[in-house]
mmCIF file of C-alpha atoms and ligand atoms in Angstrom:
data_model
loop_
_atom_site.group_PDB
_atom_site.id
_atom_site.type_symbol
_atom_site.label_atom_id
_atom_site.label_comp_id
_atom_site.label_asym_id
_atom_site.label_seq_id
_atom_site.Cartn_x
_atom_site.Cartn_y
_atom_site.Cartn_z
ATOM 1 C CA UNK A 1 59.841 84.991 139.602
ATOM 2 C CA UNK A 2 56.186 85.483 139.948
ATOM 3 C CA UNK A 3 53.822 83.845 137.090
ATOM 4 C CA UNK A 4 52.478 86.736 135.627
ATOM 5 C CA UNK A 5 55.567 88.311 134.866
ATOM 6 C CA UNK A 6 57.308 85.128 133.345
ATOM 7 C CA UNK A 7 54.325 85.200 131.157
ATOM 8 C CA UNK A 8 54.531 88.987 130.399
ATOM 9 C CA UNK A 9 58.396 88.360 129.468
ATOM 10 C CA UNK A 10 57.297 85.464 127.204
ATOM 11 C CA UNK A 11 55.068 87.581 124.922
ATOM 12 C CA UNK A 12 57.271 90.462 123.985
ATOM 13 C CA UNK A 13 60.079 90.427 121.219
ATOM 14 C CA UNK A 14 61.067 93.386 119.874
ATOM 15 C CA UNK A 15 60.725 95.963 123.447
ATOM 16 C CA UNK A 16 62.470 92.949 125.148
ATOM 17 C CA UNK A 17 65.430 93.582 126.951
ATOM 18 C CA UNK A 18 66.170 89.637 127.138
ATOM 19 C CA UNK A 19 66.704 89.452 123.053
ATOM 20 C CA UNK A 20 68.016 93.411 123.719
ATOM 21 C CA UNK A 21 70.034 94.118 126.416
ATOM 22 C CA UNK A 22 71.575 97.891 125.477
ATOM 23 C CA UNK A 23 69.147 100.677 126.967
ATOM 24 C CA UNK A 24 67.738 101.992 123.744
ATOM 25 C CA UNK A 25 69.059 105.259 123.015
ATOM 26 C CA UNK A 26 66.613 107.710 121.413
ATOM 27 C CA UNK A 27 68.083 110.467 118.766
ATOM 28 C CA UNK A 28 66.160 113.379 118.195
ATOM 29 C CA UNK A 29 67.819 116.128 116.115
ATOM 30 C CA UNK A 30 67.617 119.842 116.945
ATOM 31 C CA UNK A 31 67.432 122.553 114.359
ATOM 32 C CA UNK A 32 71.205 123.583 114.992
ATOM 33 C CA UNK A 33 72.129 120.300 114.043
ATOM 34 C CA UNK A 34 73.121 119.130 117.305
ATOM 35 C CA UNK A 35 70.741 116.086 119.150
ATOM 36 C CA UNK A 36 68.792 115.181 122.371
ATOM 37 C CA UNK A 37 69.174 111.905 123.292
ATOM 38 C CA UNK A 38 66.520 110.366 125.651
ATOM 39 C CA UNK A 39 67.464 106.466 127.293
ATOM 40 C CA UNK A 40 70.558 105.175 128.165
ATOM 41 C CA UNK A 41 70.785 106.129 131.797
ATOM 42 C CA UNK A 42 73.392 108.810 130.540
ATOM 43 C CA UNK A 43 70.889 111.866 131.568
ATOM 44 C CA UNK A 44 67.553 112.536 133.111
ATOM 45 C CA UNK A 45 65.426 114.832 130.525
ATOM 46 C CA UNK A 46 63.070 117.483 131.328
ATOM 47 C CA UNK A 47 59.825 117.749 128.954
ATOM 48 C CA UNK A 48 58.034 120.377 129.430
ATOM 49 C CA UNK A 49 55.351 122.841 128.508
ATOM 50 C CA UNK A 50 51.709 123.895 128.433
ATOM 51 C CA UNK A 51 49.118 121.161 128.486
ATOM 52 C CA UNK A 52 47.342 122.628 124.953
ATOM 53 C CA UNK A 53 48.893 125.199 122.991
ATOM 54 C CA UNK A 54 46.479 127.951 123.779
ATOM 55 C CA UNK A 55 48.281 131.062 121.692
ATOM 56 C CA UNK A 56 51.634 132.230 119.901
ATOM 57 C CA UNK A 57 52.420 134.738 123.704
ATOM 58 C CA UNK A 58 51.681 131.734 125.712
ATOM 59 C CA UNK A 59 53.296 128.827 123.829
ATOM 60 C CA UNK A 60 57.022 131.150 123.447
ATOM 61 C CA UNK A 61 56.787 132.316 126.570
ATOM 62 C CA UNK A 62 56.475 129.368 128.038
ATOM 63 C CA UNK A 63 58.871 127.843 125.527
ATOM 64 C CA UNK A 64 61.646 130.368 126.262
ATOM 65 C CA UNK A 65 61.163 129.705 130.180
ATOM 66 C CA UNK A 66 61.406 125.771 130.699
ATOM 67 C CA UNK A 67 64.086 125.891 128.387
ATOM 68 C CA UNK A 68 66.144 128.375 130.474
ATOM 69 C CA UNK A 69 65.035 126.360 133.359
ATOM 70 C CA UNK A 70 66.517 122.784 132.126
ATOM 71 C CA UNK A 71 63.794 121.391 129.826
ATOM 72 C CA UNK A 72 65.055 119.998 126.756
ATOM 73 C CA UNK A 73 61.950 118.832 124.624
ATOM 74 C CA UNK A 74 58.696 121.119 124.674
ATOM 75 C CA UNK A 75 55.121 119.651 124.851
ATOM 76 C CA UNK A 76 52.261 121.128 123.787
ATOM 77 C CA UNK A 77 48.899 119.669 123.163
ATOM 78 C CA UNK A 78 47.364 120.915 119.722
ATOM 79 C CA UNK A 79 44.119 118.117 119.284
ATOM 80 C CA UNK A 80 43.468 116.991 123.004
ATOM 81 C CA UNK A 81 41.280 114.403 124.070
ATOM 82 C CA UNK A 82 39.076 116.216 126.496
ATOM 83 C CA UNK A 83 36.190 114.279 128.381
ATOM 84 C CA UNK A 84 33.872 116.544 127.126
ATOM 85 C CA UNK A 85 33.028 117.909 123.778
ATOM 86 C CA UNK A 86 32.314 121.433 125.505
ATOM 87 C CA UNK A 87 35.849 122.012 126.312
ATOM 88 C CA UNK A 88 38.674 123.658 124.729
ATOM 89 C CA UNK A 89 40.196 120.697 122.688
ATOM 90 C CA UNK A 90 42.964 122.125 120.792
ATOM 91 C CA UNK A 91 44.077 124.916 118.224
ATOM 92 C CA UNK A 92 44.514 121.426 115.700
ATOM 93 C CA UNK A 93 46.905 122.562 113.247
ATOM 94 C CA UNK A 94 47.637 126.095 113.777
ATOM 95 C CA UNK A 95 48.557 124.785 117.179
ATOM 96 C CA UNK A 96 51.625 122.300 115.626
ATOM 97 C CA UNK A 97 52.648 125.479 113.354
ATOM 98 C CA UNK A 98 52.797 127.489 116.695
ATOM 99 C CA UNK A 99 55.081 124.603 118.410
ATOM 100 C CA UNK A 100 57.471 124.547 114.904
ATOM 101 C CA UNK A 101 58.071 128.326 115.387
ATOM 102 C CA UNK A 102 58.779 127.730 118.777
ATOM 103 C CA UNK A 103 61.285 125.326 118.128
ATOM 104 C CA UNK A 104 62.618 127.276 115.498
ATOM 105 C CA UNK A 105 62.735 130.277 118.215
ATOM 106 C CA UNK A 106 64.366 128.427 120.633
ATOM 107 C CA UNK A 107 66.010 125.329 119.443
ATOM 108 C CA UNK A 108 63.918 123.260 121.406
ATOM 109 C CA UNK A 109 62.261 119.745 119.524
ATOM 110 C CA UNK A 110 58.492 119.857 120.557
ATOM 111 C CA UNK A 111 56.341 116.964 121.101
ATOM 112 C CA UNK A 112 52.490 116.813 120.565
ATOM 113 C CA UNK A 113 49.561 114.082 121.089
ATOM 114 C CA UNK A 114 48.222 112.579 117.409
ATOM 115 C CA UNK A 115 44.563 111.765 118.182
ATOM 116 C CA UNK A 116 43.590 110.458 114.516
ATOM 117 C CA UNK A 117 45.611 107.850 112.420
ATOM 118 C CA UNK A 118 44.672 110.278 109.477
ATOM 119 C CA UNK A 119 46.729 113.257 110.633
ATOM 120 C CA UNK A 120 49.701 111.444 111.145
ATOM 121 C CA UNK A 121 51.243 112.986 107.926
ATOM 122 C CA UNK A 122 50.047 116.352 109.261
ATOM 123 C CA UNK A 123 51.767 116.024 112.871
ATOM 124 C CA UNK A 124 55.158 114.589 111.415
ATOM 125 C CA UNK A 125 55.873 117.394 109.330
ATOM 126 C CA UNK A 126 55.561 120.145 112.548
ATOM 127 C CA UNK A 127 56.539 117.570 115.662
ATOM 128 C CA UNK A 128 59.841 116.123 116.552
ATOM 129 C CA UNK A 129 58.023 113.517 118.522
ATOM 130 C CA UNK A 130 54.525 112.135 118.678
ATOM 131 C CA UNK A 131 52.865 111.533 121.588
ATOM 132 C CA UNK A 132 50.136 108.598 122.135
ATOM 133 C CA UNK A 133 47.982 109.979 124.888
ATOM 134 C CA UNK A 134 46.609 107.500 127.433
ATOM 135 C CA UNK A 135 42.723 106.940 125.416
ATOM 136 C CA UNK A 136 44.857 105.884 122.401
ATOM 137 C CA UNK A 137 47.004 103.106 123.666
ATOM 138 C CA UNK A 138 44.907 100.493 122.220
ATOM 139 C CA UNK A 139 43.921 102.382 119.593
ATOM 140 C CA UNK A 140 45.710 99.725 117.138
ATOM 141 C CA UNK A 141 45.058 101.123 113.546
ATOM 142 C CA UNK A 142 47.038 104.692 115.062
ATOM 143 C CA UNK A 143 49.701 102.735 116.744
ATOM 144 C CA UNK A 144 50.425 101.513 113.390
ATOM 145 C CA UNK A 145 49.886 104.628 111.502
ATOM 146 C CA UNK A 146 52.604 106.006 114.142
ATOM 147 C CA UNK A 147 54.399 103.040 113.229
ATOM 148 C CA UNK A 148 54.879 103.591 109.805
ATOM 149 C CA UNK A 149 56.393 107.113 110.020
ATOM 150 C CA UNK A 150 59.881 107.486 111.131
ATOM 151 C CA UNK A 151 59.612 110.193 113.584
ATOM 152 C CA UNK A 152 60.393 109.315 117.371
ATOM 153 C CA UNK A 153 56.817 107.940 119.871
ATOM 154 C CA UNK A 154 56.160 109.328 122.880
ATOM 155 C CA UNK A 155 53.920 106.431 124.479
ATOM 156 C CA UNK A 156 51.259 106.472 127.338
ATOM 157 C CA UNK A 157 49.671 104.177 129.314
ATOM 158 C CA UNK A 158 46.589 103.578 129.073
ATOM 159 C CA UNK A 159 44.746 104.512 132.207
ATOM 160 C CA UNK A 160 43.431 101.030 132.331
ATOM 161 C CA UNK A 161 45.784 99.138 130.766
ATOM 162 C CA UNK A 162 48.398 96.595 132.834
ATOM 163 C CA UNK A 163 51.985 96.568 131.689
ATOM 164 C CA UNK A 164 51.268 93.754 129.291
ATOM 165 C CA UNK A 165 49.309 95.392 127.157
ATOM 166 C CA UNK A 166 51.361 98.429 127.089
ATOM 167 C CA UNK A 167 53.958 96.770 126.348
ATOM 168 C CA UNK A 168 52.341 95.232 123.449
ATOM 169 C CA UNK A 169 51.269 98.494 121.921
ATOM 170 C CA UNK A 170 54.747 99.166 121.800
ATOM 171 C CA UNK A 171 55.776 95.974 119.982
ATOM 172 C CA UNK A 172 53.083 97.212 117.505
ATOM 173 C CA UNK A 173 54.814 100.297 117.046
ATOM 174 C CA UNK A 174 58.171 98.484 116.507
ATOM 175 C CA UNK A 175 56.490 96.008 114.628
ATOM 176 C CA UNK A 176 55.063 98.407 112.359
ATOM 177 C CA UNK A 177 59.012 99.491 111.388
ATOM 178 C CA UNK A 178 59.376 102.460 114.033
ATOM 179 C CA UNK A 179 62.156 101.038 116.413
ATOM 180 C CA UNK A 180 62.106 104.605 118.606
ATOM 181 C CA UNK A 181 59.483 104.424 121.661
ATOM 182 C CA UNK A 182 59.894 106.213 124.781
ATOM 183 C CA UNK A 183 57.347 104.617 127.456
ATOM 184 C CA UNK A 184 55.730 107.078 129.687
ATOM 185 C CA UNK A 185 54.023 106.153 132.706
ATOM 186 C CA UNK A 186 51.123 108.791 133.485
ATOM 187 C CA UNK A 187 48.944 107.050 136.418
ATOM 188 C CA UNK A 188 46.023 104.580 136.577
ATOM 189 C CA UNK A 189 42.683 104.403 137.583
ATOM 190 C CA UNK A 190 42.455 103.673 141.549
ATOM 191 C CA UNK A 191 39.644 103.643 143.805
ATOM 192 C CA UNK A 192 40.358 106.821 145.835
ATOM 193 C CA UNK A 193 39.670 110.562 143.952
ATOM 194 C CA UNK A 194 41.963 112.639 146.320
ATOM 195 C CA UNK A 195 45.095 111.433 144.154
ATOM 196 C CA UNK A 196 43.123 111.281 140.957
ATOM 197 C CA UNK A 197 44.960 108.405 139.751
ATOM 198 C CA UNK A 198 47.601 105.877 140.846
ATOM 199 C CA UNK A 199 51.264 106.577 139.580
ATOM 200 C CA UNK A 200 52.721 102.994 139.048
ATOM 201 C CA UNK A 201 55.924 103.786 140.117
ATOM 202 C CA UNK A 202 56.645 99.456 140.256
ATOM 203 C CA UNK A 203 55.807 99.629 136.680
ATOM 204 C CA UNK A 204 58.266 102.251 135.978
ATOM 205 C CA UNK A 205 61.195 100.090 137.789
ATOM 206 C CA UNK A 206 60.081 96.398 136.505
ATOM 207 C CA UNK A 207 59.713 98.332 132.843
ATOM 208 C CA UNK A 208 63.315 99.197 133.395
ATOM 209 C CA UNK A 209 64.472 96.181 133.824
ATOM 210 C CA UNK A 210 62.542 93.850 131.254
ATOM 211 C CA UNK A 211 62.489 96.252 128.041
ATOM 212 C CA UNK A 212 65.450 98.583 126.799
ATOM 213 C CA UNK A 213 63.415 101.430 125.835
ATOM 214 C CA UNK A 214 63.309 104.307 127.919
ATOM 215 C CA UNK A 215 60.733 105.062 130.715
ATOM 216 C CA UNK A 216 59.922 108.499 131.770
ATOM 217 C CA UNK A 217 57.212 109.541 134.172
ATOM 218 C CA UNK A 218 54.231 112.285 133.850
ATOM 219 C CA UNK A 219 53.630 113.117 137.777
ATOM 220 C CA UNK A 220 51.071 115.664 136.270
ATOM 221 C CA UNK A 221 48.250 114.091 134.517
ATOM 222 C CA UNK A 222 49.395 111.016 137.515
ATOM 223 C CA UNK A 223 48.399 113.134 140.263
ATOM 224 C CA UNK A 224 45.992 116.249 139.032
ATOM 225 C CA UNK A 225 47.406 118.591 141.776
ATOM 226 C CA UNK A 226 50.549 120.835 141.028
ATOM 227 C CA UNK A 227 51.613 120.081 144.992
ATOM 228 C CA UNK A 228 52.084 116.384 144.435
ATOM 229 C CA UNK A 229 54.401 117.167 140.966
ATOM 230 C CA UNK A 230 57.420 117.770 142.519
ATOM 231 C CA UNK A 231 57.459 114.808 144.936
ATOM 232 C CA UNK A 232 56.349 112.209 142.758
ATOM 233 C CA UNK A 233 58.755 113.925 140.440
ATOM 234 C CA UNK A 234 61.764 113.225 142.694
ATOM 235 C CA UNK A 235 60.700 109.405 143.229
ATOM 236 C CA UNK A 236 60.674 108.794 139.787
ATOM 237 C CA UNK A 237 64.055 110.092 139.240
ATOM 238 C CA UNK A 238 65.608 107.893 142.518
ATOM 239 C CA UNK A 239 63.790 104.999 140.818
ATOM 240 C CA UNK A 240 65.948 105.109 137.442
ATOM 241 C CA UNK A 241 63.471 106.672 134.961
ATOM 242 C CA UNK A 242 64.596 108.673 132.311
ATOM 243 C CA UNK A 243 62.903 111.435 132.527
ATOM 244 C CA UNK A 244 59.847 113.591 133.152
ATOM 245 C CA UNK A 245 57.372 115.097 131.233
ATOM 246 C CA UNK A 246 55.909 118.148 133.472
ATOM 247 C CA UNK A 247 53.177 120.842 132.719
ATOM 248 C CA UNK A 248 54.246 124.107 132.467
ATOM 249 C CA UNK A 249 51.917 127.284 132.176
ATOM 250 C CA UNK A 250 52.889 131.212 132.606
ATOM 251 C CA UNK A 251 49.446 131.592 134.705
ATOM 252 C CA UNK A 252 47.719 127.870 135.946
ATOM 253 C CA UNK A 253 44.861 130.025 136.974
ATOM 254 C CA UNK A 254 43.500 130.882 133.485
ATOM 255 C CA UNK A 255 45.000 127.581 131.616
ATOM 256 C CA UNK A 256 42.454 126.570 129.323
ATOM 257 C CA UNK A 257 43.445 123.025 130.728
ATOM 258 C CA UNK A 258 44.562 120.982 133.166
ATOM 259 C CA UNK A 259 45.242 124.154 135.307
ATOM 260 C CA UNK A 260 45.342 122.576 138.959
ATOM 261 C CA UNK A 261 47.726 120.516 137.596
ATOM 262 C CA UNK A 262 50.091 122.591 135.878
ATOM 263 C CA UNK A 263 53.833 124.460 137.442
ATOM 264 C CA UNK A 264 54.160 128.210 137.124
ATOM 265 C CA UNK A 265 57.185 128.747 135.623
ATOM 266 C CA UNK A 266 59.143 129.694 139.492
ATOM 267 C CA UNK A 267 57.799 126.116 140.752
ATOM 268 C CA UNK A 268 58.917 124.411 137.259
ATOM 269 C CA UNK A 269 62.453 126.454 138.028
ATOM 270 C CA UNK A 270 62.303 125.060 141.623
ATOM 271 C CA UNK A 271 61.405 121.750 140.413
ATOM 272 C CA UNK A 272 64.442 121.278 138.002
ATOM 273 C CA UNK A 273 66.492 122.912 140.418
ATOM 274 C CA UNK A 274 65.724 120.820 143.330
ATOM 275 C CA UNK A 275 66.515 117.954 141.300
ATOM 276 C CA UNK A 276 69.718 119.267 140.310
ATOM 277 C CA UNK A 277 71.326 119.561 143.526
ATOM 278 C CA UNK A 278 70.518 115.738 143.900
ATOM 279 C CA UNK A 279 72.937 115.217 141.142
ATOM 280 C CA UNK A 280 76.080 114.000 142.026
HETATM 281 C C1 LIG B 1 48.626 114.939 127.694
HETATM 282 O O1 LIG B 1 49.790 114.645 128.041
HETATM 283 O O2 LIG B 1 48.364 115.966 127.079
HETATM 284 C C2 LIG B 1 47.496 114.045 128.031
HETATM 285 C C3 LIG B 1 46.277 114.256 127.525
HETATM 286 O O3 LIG B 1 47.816 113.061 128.875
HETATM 287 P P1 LIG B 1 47.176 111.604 129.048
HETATM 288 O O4 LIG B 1 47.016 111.029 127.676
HETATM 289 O O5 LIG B 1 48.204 110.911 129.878
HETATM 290 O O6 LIG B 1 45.874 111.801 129.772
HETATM 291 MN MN1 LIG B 2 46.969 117.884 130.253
#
């Protein structure tokens, strides 16, 4: 076994499959009363939706649509993280009540990033899930803040960050008290702009196999190009990942964000459907 990763292994205790060995089997409850479960190798999940919540037609629309076409969690951004301060960053909270009434509209749990340990209270009471975007990973005071609060965590990697350390920003987490992570590998920074970033898809499998908490993969925010999604997509599902977590809008063209990168509803519907037919 190579050095670095017998020294990776070493360091973790609570995301450690070696003092773990069940998959970890997240629970997250619908409002009929019924649950999702994400991990456990039983099912490969769809999450899906626009990258920000941009308005009540666009968020059910799009809501109604992925869910008809196989998604099972909704994601919408409501505080994003934009690289520049001149850029649409968010409806902040009217955004989370939009994703509640969507849920409530179509039974789907919805899952949105928490930029500021302060407005963790805030997100719990509209989200299902919360999501750590990829800026935040080290972002220790929120990663205990998310911690502390019993709602499912929806974790990035940082775009810079080796498995180690995302690793350890999940044993915060389950340090903290919150035993349900679900790992998501988004890319990282490469040398070459034409793929925007690199998707670690070794990660994803040597993740698998040294901590029990599920892995899905975000070929989206990996890649930057809607073309590359549904590849990448497929990969990560022959790999053993647990899921996806896909952008959806009704009309890329005029998304407010991440447009290049996000499915029209037909190629989200060919996507899932695609996929399908690999079942056996
Ligand atoms: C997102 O999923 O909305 C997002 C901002 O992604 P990342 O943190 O991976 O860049
Ligand atoms: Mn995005």
């Amino acid at each position: 076994m190579r050095e670095a990763r017998k020294r990776l292994e070493a360091g973790l205790r609570l995301t450690a499959r070696r003092l773990h060995p069940e998959d970890t089997v997240i629970r997250i409850p619908r409002p009929d009363g019924t649950s999702l479960s994400i991990g456990g190798g039983r099912s490969f999940v769809f999450i899906a939706g626009p990258c920000a919540v941009e308005s009540r037609e666009q968020l059910l629309a799009t809501a109604r649509k992925v869910k008809e076409h196989g998604a099972v969690l909704l994601r919408g951004g409501a505080f994003k993280p934009r690289t520049s301060p001149y850029t649409f960053r968010g409806l902040g909270e009217e955004g989370l009540r939009l994703l509640a009434e969507a849920r409530a509209r179509t039974n789907l749990p919805v899952v949105s990033e928490v930029l500021d340990p302060a407005l963790v209270p805030l997100a719990a009471k509209y989200v299902d899930v919360l999501q750590i975007g990829s800026r935040n990973m080290q972002n220790f005071p929120l990663l205990e803040a998310v911690g502390a609060c019993q709602k499912p965590v929806l974790l990035k990697r940082g775009f810079a960050a080796t498995v180690e350390e995302w690793l350890q920003a999940a044993e915060y987490i389950l340090a903290a008290g919150n035993p349900s992570v679900i790992l998501c590998e988004r890319g990282i920074r490469g040398f070459d702009p034409v793929t925007r970033n690199v998707l670690d898809l070794a990660a994803v499998a040597l993740v698998k196999q040294i901590s029990h908490l599920p892995v899905i993969v975000d070929p989206s925010h990996a890649t930057g190009d809607r073309q590359l999604v549904a590849p990448l997509a497929r990969a990560a599902r022959a790999l053993g990942a647990d899921g996806l977590m896909v952008e959806v809008h009704p009309e890329p063209e005029s998304a407010l964000s991440d447009g290049e990168q996000s499915l029209s509803i037909r190629e989200f519907a060919e996507l899932t459907a695609g996929l399908a037919m690999g079942d056996s």
